[in-house]
Amino acid sequence: MTTTPSSLIEQAAVACAGARKGVALTGAGISVESGIPPFRGKGGLWEKIDPMKYAHVAAFESNPAEVWEVLFIGMSDVLGKASPNAAHKGLRQLEDSGVLQTVITQNVDGLHQQAGSSDVIEFHGTHAFLRCSACSRRVDAKAVPLDHLPPKCRCGGVLRPDVVLFGEMIDPNLLQRSQLLSAGCDVMLVIGTSGTVEPAASLPLIAKHSGAFIIEINPEPTPLTDRISDVTLLGPAGEIMDEMVDRVKKLKV
Ligand code: NAD
Ligand code: ZN
């Protein structure tokens, strides 16, 4: 059990039960209980290498084979074994209950779609597809053999996961849609994100300034906790969401 007081979970549940245009903003933390370690903080996979260094576009451009070996293959292995946890499933249930409209995720693991969420904005792209760095052709990652690294496109260009690396721009259309949704939501659930990677980190501010109620779920306080969040539920996302969604369902009947 978490140490989050039951009254705080109830407060969050009441806010959710009254919402119709909820938006969730999720980060690597929501997938930790699915076995995918985050880059920041404790996580076996990344304690030996610095993913922030290898996940930079400059590293990929100067040595794509090394970035494939060190980062992308490791990520693919971990992501391939993961399945949605109670937090991903809880967001799907909030959608089914008419509370949640859209999930904006910084994750590249596809677990929200696997859990059945129907409107998922993948801010940082997805590992499910590879993209050619020369001609931009997209291919299903499962269809590309990885015996020779880096894998190549039929045009000869280097293939890479269709993700946004550090030092790269977010798709402006996705960013604009996310900002509009944040400005129009009544509740925002901020789950498992450190609130430090821009521009995703600004979305809770936009929501707050537009009058939304902000619920944060994270085992650690973040820069949002005291300034922006109306309720912070300190604990693992799956455990907290399980309890909160249960309460929302009871309040909705
Ligand atoms: P981040 O900055 O959002 O930090 C992760 C957050 O998760 C931290 O605040 C941490 O306290 C919190 N957390 C840890 N365990 C948790 C739990 N059980 N429940 C809820 N929250 C928990 O993200 P990052 O790890 O620094 O990654 C940076 C970027 O790298 C991501 O935005 C993403 O694009 C990519 N990435 C994706 C995945 C994925 O797809 N699952 C995993 C790692 C990194
Ligand atoms: Zn190509």
Short mmCIF file of C-alpha atoms and ligand atoms in Angstrom, two decimals:
data_model
loop_
_atom_site.label_atom_id
_atom_site.label_comp_id
_atom_site.label_asym_id
_atom_site.label_seq_id
_atom_site.Cartn_x
_atom_site.Cartn_y
_atom_site.Cartn_z
CA MET A 1 0.00 0.00 0.00
CA THR A 2 1.04 3.57 -0.57
CA THR A 3 1.29 6.14 2.16
CA THR A 4 -0.82 8.63 0.21
CA PRO A 5 -3.67 9.68 2.52
CA SER A 6 -6.99 8.30 1.45
CA SER A 7 -8.52 11.80 1.64
CA LEU A 8 -6.19 13.02 -1.13
CA ILE A 9 -7.11 10.11 -3.39
CA GLU A 10 -10.77 10.86 -2.70
CA GLN A 11 -10.26 14.54 -3.58
CA ALA A 12 -8.66 13.54 -6.88
CA ALA A 13 -11.42 11.00 -7.57
CA VAL A 14 -14.14 13.61 -6.95
CA ALA A 15 -12.45 16.00 -9.40
CA CYS A 16 -12.21 13.22 -12.02
CA ALA A 17 -15.79 12.12 -11.52
CA GLY A 18 -16.95 15.66 -12.32
CA ALA A 19 -14.75 15.99 -15.41
CA ARG A 20 -15.78 15.54 -19.05
CA LYS A 21 -12.77 16.89 -20.90
CA GLY A 22 -9.93 15.34 -18.93
CA VAL A 23 -6.46 15.06 -20.40
CA ALA A 24 -3.62 12.89 -19.13
CA LEU A 25 0.03 13.83 -19.58
CA THR A 26 2.22 10.80 -19.03
CA GLY A 27 5.96 10.22 -18.83
CA ALA A 28 8.36 7.33 -18.43
CA GLY A 29 7.23 6.77 -14.81
CA ILE A 30 3.84 5.39 -15.82
CA SER A 31 5.57 2.46 -17.51
CA VAL A 32 7.97 1.64 -14.67
CA GLU A 33 5.55 -0.95 -13.23
CA SER A 34 5.46 -2.53 -16.71
CA GLY A 35 9.21 -3.17 -16.36
CA ILE A 36 10.48 -0.21 -18.43
CA PRO A 37 12.99 1.81 -16.42
CA PRO A 38 12.93 5.61 -16.76
CA PHE A 39 16.03 7.45 -17.96
CA ARG A 40 16.22 9.63 -14.88
CA GLY A 41 16.40 8.17 -11.40
CA LYS A 42 17.06 4.59 -10.41
CA GLY A 43 16.77 1.98 -13.15
CA GLY A 44 19.08 -0.98 -13.69
CA LEU A 45 19.32 -0.59 -17.45
CA TRP A 46 20.62 2.97 -17.42
CA GLU A 47 22.94 2.88 -14.45
CA LYS A 48 25.91 1.84 -16.59
CA ILE A 49 25.35 4.15 -19.55
CA ASP A 50 24.08 7.68 -19.77
CA PRO A 51 20.93 7.57 -21.94
CA MET A 52 20.79 11.37 -21.98
CA LYS A 53 24.11 11.30 -23.84
CA TYR A 54 23.20 8.49 -26.24
CA ALA A 55 19.65 9.76 -26.82
CA HIS A 56 20.99 13.00 -28.29
CA VAL A 57 20.73 13.54 -32.03
CA ALA A 58 24.38 14.60 -32.19
CA ALA A 59 25.45 11.20 -30.80
CA PHE A 60 23.30 9.42 -33.38
CA GLU A 61 24.64 11.51 -36.25
CA SER A 62 28.27 11.00 -35.29
CA ASN A 63 28.00 7.28 -34.53
CA PRO A 64 24.67 5.64 -35.44
CA ALA A 65 25.98 2.10 -34.98
CA GLU A 66 27.03 2.81 -31.41
CA VAL A 67 23.69 4.46 -30.52
CA TRP A 68 21.88 1.46 -31.99
CA GLU A 69 24.03 -0.96 -29.98
CA VAL A 70 23.94 0.93 -26.70
CA LEU A 71 20.48 2.51 -26.65
CA PHE A 72 18.02 1.40 -29.32
CA ILE A 73 18.60 -2.35 -29.06
CA GLY A 74 18.35 -2.18 -25.26
CA MET A 75 15.14 -0.14 -25.48
CA SER A 76 13.62 -2.48 -28.10
CA ASP A 77 14.34 -5.54 -25.94
CA VAL A 78 12.76 -3.96 -22.88
CA LEU A 79 9.75 -2.55 -24.74
CA GLY A 80 9.11 -5.83 -26.52
CA LYS A 81 8.56 -7.62 -23.19
CA ALA A 82 6.33 -4.96 -21.61
CA SER A 83 2.56 -4.90 -21.32
CA PRO A 84 0.18 -2.26 -19.94
CA ASN A 85 -0.12 -1.96 -16.15
CA ALA A 86 -2.96 -0.78 -13.91
CA ALA A 87 -2.19 2.89 -14.66
CA HIS A 88 -2.48 2.49 -18.45
CA LYS A 89 -5.63 0.42 -17.94
CA GLY A 90 -7.02 2.97 -15.48
CA LEU A 91 -6.70 5.74 -18.08
CA ARG A 92 -8.61 3.58 -20.54
CA GLN A 93 -11.32 3.09 -17.91
CA LEU A 94 -11.51 6.84 -17.32
CA GLU A 95 -12.06 7.26 -21.06
CA ASP A 96 -14.82 4.62 -20.96
CA SER A 97 -16.44 6.50 -18.07
CA GLY A 98 -16.57 9.72 -20.10
CA VAL A 99 -13.98 11.48 -17.92
CA LEU A 100 -10.89 11.44 -20.15
CA GLN A 101 -10.58 12.63 -23.73
CA THR A 102 -6.96 12.28 -24.69
CA VAL A 103 -3.66 10.90 -23.44
CA ILE A 104 -0.62 12.99 -24.29
CA THR A 105 2.41 10.82 -23.71
CA GLN A 106 6.13 11.38 -23.82
CA ASN A 107 6.59 7.62 -23.94
CA VAL A 108 7.60 5.68 -27.01
CA ASP A 109 6.41 2.28 -25.77
CA GLY A 110 2.87 2.09 -27.26
CA LEU A 111 1.39 0.86 -23.96
CA HIS A 112 -1.50 3.36 -23.91
CA GLN A 113 -2.70 2.07 -27.27
CA GLN A 114 -2.24 -1.51 -26.08
CA ALA A 115 -4.43 -0.68 -23.06
CA GLY A 116 -7.10 0.58 -25.46
CA SER A 117 -6.90 4.37 -25.10
CA SER A 118 -8.34 5.68 -28.36
CA ASP A 119 -6.79 9.14 -28.64
CA VAL A 120 -3.08 9.05 -27.84
CA ILE A 121 -0.73 11.85 -28.82
CA GLU A 122 2.79 10.42 -28.94
CA PHE A 123 4.78 13.54 -28.32
CA HIS A 124 8.14 11.82 -28.61
CA GLY A 125 7.20 9.39 -31.37
CA THR A 126 7.24 5.61 -31.19
CA HIS A 127 9.64 2.70 -31.20
CA ALA A 128 7.10 0.65 -33.17
CA PHE A 129 8.30 2.25 -36.41
CA LEU A 130 11.70 3.02 -37.88
CA ARG A 131 12.28 6.08 -40.06
CA CYS A 132 14.94 6.65 -42.69
CA SER A 133 17.18 9.55 -41.76
CA ALA A 134 17.71 10.30 -45.48
CA CYS A 135 14.32 9.86 -47.22
CA SER A 136 11.97 9.80 -44.14
CA ARG A 137 10.31 6.52 -45.24
CA ARG A 138 8.64 4.80 -42.25
CA VAL A 139 8.76 1.04 -41.78
CA ASP A 140 7.33 -1.33 -39.19
CA ALA A 141 10.19 -1.98 -36.75
CA LYS A 142 9.33 -5.69 -36.61
CA ALA A 143 9.96 -6.03 -40.34
CA VAL A 144 13.57 -4.85 -40.15
CA PRO A 145 16.35 -7.35 -39.34
CA LEU A 146 18.87 -6.04 -36.85
CA ASP A 147 21.77 -8.38 -37.60
CA HIS A 148 23.84 -5.55 -39.11
CA LEU A 149 23.83 -2.24 -37.25
CA PRO A 150 22.81 0.37 -38.10
CA PRO A 151 19.97 -1.02 -40.26
CA LYS A 152 19.68 0.64 -43.66
CA CYS A 153 16.76 1.85 -45.78
CA ARG A 154 16.46 0.65 -49.38
CA CYS A 155 17.71 4.14 -50.39
CA GLY A 156 20.92 3.50 -48.45
CA GLY A 157 20.07 5.91 -45.63
CA VAL A 158 20.39 4.92 -41.97
CA LEU A 159 17.19 3.76 -40.24
CA ARG A 160 16.41 4.93 -36.72
CA PRO A 161 13.44 4.55 -34.40
CA ASP A 162 10.74 7.11 -35.23
CA VAL A 163 11.32 8.92 -31.96
CA VAL A 164 12.26 12.46 -31.04
CA LEU A 165 15.84 12.48 -29.79
CA PHE A 166 17.22 15.13 -27.45
CA GLY A 167 18.15 18.13 -29.58
CA GLU A 168 15.28 17.53 -32.02
CA MET A 169 11.98 19.36 -32.49
CA ILE A 170 8.59 18.00 -31.51
CA ASP A 171 6.15 17.83 -34.44
CA PRO A 172 4.55 21.32 -34.37
CA ASN A 173 1.10 19.89 -35.20
CA LEU A 174 1.23 17.54 -32.20
CA LEU A 175 2.48 20.34 -30.02
CA GLN A 176 -0.28 22.69 -31.11
CA ARG A 177 -3.01 20.07 -30.60
CA SER A 178 -1.58 19.25 -27.16
CA GLN A 179 -1.55 22.91 -26.18
CA LEU A 180 -5.16 23.37 -27.32
CA LEU A 181 -6.30 20.28 -25.43
CA SER A 182 -4.44 21.45 -22.33
CA ALA A 183 -6.07 24.87 -22.55
CA GLY A 184 -9.52 23.28 -22.88
CA CYS A 185 -9.37 20.49 -20.32
CA ASP A 186 -11.18 20.51 -16.99
CA VAL A 187 -8.87 18.03 -15.25
CA MET A 188 -5.29 17.16 -16.09
CA LEU A 189 -3.68 14.00 -14.73
CA VAL A 190 0.11 14.35 -14.76
CA ILE A 191 1.48 10.86 -14.27
CA GLY A 192 5.10 9.69 -14.03
CA THR A 193 6.78 12.70 -15.54
CA SER A 194 9.53 14.72 -13.93
CA GLY A 195 8.09 17.93 -15.36
CA THR A 196 11.50 19.00 -16.59
CA VAL A 197 11.55 18.11 -20.31
CA GLU A 198 10.15 20.98 -22.40
CA PRO A 199 7.83 21.59 -24.10
CA ALA A 200 5.76 18.86 -22.43
CA ALA A 201 6.54 20.38 -19.05
CA SER A 202 4.60 23.55 -20.00
CA LEU A 203 1.33 21.72 -20.67
CA PRO A 204 0.28 21.49 -16.99
CA LEU A 205 0.95 25.24 -16.70
CA ILE A 206 -1.31 25.93 -19.67
CA ALA A 207 -4.02 23.72 -18.15
CA LYS A 208 -3.69 25.34 -14.74
CA HIS A 209 -3.88 28.86 -16.14
CA SER A 210 -7.01 27.88 -18.05
CA GLY A 211 -8.67 26.77 -14.83
CA ALA A 212 -8.13 23.00 -14.89
CA PHE A 213 -7.70 20.95 -11.72
CA ILE A 214 -4.24 19.34 -11.77
CA ILE A 215 -3.70 15.88 -10.28
CA GLU A 216 -0.13 14.68 -10.11
CA ILE A 217 0.89 11.05 -9.54
CA ASN A 218 4.58 10.35 -8.94
CA PRO A 219 6.56 8.68 -6.15
CA GLU A 220 8.75 11.82 -5.95
CA PRO A 221 7.78 15.49 -5.73
CA THR A 222 8.56 17.39 -8.94
CA PRO A 223 8.90 21.09 -9.83
CA LEU A 224 5.11 21.04 -10.45
CA THR A 225 4.21 19.70 -7.02
CA ASP A 226 4.07 22.88 -4.97
CA ARG A 227 3.49 25.42 -7.72
CA ILE A 228 0.97 23.84 -10.07
CA SER A 229 -0.58 20.62 -8.79
CA ASP A 230 -3.86 20.89 -6.87
CA VAL A 231 -3.43 17.37 -5.51
CA THR A 232 -0.24 15.32 -5.52
CA LEU A 233 -0.58 11.60 -4.95
CA LEU A 234 2.86 10.37 -3.99
CA GLY A 235 3.34 6.75 -5.00
CA PRO A 236 3.65 4.32 -7.91
CA ALA A 237 1.24 5.09 -10.74
CA GLY A 238 -0.37 1.64 -11.03
CA GLU A 239 -1.15 1.31 -7.36
CA ILE A 240 -2.55 4.84 -7.04
CA MET A 241 -4.56 4.72 -10.26
CA ASP A 242 -6.11 1.41 -9.27
CA GLU A 243 -7.51 2.93 -6.11
CA MET A 244 -8.46 6.27 -7.64
CA VAL A 245 -10.27 4.81 -10.66
CA ASP A 246 -12.22 2.47 -8.35
CA ARG A 247 -13.43 5.49 -6.43
CA VAL A 248 -14.28 7.40 -9.62
CA LYS A 249 -16.44 4.48 -10.77
CA LYS A 250 -18.28 4.41 -7.42
CA LEU A 251 -18.87 8.18 -7.59
CA LYS A 252 -20.22 7.92 -11.16
CA VAL A 253 -22.96 5.34 -10.39
P1 NAD B 1 10.87 11.80 -16.98
O1 NAD B 1 11.71 13.00 -16.98
O2 NAD B 1 9.44 12.01 -17.25
O3 NAD B 1 11.09 11.08 -15.52
C1 NAD B 1 10.44 9.92 -15.07
C2 NAD B 1 9.55 10.23 -13.86
O4 NAD B 1 8.88 9.04 -13.46
C3 NAD B 1 10.30 10.74 -12.60
O5 NAD B 1 9.67 11.92 -12.13
C4 NAD B 1 10.08 9.60 -11.57
O6 NAD B 1 9.97 10.07 -10.23
C5 NAD B 1 8.78 9.01 -12.04
N1 NAD B 1 8.50 7.62 -11.61
C6 NAD B 1 9.39 6.63 -11.33
N2 NAD B 1 8.73 5.49 -10.98
C7 NAD B 1 7.40 5.77 -11.07
C8 NAD B 1 6.19 5.02 -10.85
N3 NAD B 1 6.22 3.73 -10.47
N4 NAD B 1 5.01 5.65 -11.03
C9 NAD B 1 4.94 6.95 -11.41
N5 NAD B 1 6.05 7.70 -11.64
C10 NAD B 1 7.26 7.13 -11.48
O7 NAD B 1 11.32 10.78 -18.04
P2 NAD B 1 12.78 10.19 -18.36
O8 NAD B 1 12.84 8.82 -17.79
O9 NAD B 1 13.82 11.15 -17.97
O10 NAD B 1 12.75 10.04 -19.94
C11 NAD B 1 12.97 11.11 -20.82
C12 NAD B 1 12.35 10.76 -22.16
O11 NAD B 1 12.90 9.53 -22.64
C13 NAD B 1 10.86 10.45 -22.08
O12 NAD B 1 10.11 11.62 -22.16
C14 NAD B 1 10.67 9.50 -23.25
O13 NAD B 1 10.61 10.20 -24.47
C15 NAD B 1 11.93 8.68 -23.22
N6 NAD B 1 11.71 7.42 -22.45
C16 NAD B 1 10.58 6.68 -22.72
C17 NAD B 1 10.33 5.52 -22.01
C18 NAD B 1 9.06 4.76 -22.35
O14 NAD B 1 8.57 4.88 -23.47
N7 NAD B 1 8.51 3.98 -21.43
C19 NAD B 1 11.22 5.11 -21.00
C20 NAD B 1 12.36 5.87 -20.74
C21 NAD B 1 12.59 7.05 -21.48
ZN ZN B 2 15.50 6.00 -47.20
#
